[in-house]
Amino acid sequence: MLRISSEIAAALDEGRPVVALESTVISHGLPYPQNLELARAMEDEVRAAGAVPATVGVCAGVPTVGMAADEIERFATRSAQVRKLSRRDVAAAIAQAADGATTVAATMALAAAAGVEVFATGGIGGVHRGAETTWDISADLTELARTPVLVVCAGAKAILDLPATIEYLETLGVPLVGLGTDEFPAFYSRSSGLPVPSRADTPADAARIWAAQRQHVAVAAPGGLLLCVPPPAEVALDRAEVEVAIGRALARAASAGVRGPAVTPFLLAAMAEETHGESIATNVALLRQNARVAGQVAAQLRR
Ligand code: PSU
Ligand code: MN
């Protein structure tokens, strides 16, 4: 049983474009009140691009595609009572009637179940630095390998091991496409120095690659696609400065002994402190941009 809002159900029925949005970034990725403003702004960006937004989460045990305004507000203001749900955690949250914010992995799974194939996030999870000893590799990567959703992002979060994340995506057979770039963006910064295998110059180009993937490649076994958009130039941070802040944030996580699902929220909050809030402004701006691009891609797919 999946709850799909009537607006989204009608759009899907009529073949109009729909874009999924995640809720972990609301409850565990950004502080209040920026998280609530951002959640609303992303929905507005999707609409301005001509698509219908579908914020995904588990609300009091109900897996939901198209959260209501009061649910989004609850996830933003009472984040301590909202679980962070990766794919493995969704079933328990449903059975226990809990509130749960869905990560990229869990959002993809619920979006695909509803028939939504375009999704906007900030930076996906990936291979963590030091994964050779911790084995901390986000389930976002394996979900991209098996669930037919196009994910618009600014690359993987810069706190991760980006070269290893790209290698892992290749192993999983996930198409990696740069929008107007030949480089994998570094989340807070526009450039990582790491090439992407494919480039699209417009949302229409990206939609054509996705259509080809769905029709000819992801046939017997479905899978997703990662469309990477560099953060807006006006708010992008200098890569060398970001690296210094990441070094400090990682050291704080190590001395605090942070493990598992708590790692990413801890590092994002530490980055906000280390950059005196600049990382938040960048994160919000790239999330909004990605929502707009996802709306444009979804609209192109309907042509
Ligand atoms: N993008 C952002 N901020 C976030 C996330 C993405 O700009 O907080 C979230 C997504 O929900 C992503 C999760 O799936 O971080 C990764 O968590 P983990 O590394 O534990 O898989
Ligand atoms: Mn992890």
mmCIF file of C-alpha atoms and ligand atoms in Angstrom, residues 22 24-25 28-29 84 86 102-105 121-126 128 138-140 157 187 260-261 264 268 283 286-287, ligand 1:
data_model
loop_
_atom_site.group_PDB
_atom_site.id
_atom_site.type_symbol
_atom_site.label_atom_id
_atom_site.label_comp_id
_atom_site.label_asym_id
_atom_site.label_seq_id
_atom_site.Cartn_x
_atom_site.Cartn_y
_atom_site.Cartn_z
ATOM 1 C CA GLU A 22 13.609 13.041 -1.044
ATOM 2 C CA THR A 24 16.273 12.868 4.328
ATOM 3 C CA VAL A 25 17.732 16.171 3.184
ATOM 4 C CA HIS A 28 18.784 15.144 8.436
ATOM 5 C CA GLY A 29 20.631 17.107 5.760
ATOM 6 C CA LYS A 84 16.557 8.206 8.488
ATOM 7 C CA SER A 86 17.668 3.808 3.626
ATOM 8 C CA THR A 102 13.800 8.562 2.842
ATOM 9 C CA THR A 103 17.353 8.701 1.491
ATOM 10 C CA VAL A 104 18.138 8.585 -2.212
ATOM 11 C CA ALA A 105 18.004 4.775 -2.127
ATOM 12 C CA THR A 121 18.526 15.367 -4.875
ATOM 13 C CA GLY A 122 21.640 17.270 -3.788
ATOM 14 C CA GLY A 123 24.587 14.902 -3.695
ATOM 15 C CA ILE A 124 24.123 11.165 -3.675
ATOM 16 C CA GLY A 125 25.731 8.938 -1.068
ATOM 17 C CA GLY A 126 28.740 6.943 -2.229
ATOM 18 C CA HIS A 128 33.170 6.925 2.088
ATOM 19 C CA SER A 138 25.979 4.069 0.549
ATOM 20 C CA ALA A 139 23.039 1.925 -0.533
ATOM 21 C CA ASP A 140 22.314 4.793 -2.959
ATOM 22 C CA LYS A 157 28.859 14.542 -1.614
ATOM 23 C CA PHE A 187 28.990 18.858 -4.828
ATOM 24 C CA GLY A 260 26.843 4.070 10.141
ATOM 25 C CA PRO A 261 23.858 6.188 9.052
ATOM 26 C CA THR A 264 26.649 11.721 6.604
ATOM 27 C CA LEU A 268 27.184 17.848 6.699
ATOM 28 C CA ASN A 283 23.729 23.054 -0.743
ATOM 29 C CA LEU A 286 22.286 23.310 -5.894
ATOM 30 C CA LEU A 287 19.231 21.464 -4.578
HETATM 31 N N1 PSU B 1 21.996 15.386 -0.706
HETATM 32 C C1 PSU B 1 22.118 16.509 0.052
HETATM 33 N N2 PSU B 1 21.959 16.353 1.409
HETATM 34 C C2 PSU B 1 21.642 15.140 1.998
HETATM 35 C C3 PSU B 1 21.515 13.981 1.168
HETATM 36 C C4 PSU B 1 21.703 14.174 -0.177
HETATM 37 O O1 PSU B 1 22.406 17.605 -0.458
HETATM 38 O O2 PSU B 1 21.490 15.060 3.223
HETATM 39 C C5 PSU B 1 21.157 12.635 1.792
HETATM 40 C C6 PSU B 1 20.471 11.734 0.782
HETATM 41 O O3 PSU B 1 19.250 11.300 1.347
HETATM 42 C C7 PSU B 1 21.442 10.588 0.612
HETATM 43 C C8 PSU B 1 22.020 10.478 1.986
HETATM 44 O O4 PSU B 1 20.808 9.409 0.189
HETATM 45 O O5 PSU B 1 22.268 11.863 2.271
HETATM 46 C C9 PSU B 1 23.236 9.606 2.016
HETATM 47 O O6 PSU B 1 23.291 8.964 3.249
HETATM 48 P P1 PSU B 1 24.237 7.665 3.443
HETATM 49 O O7 PSU B 1 25.630 8.187 3.135
HETATM 50 O O8 PSU B 1 24.067 7.307 4.883
HETATM 51 O O9 PSU B 1 23.781 6.616 2.515
#
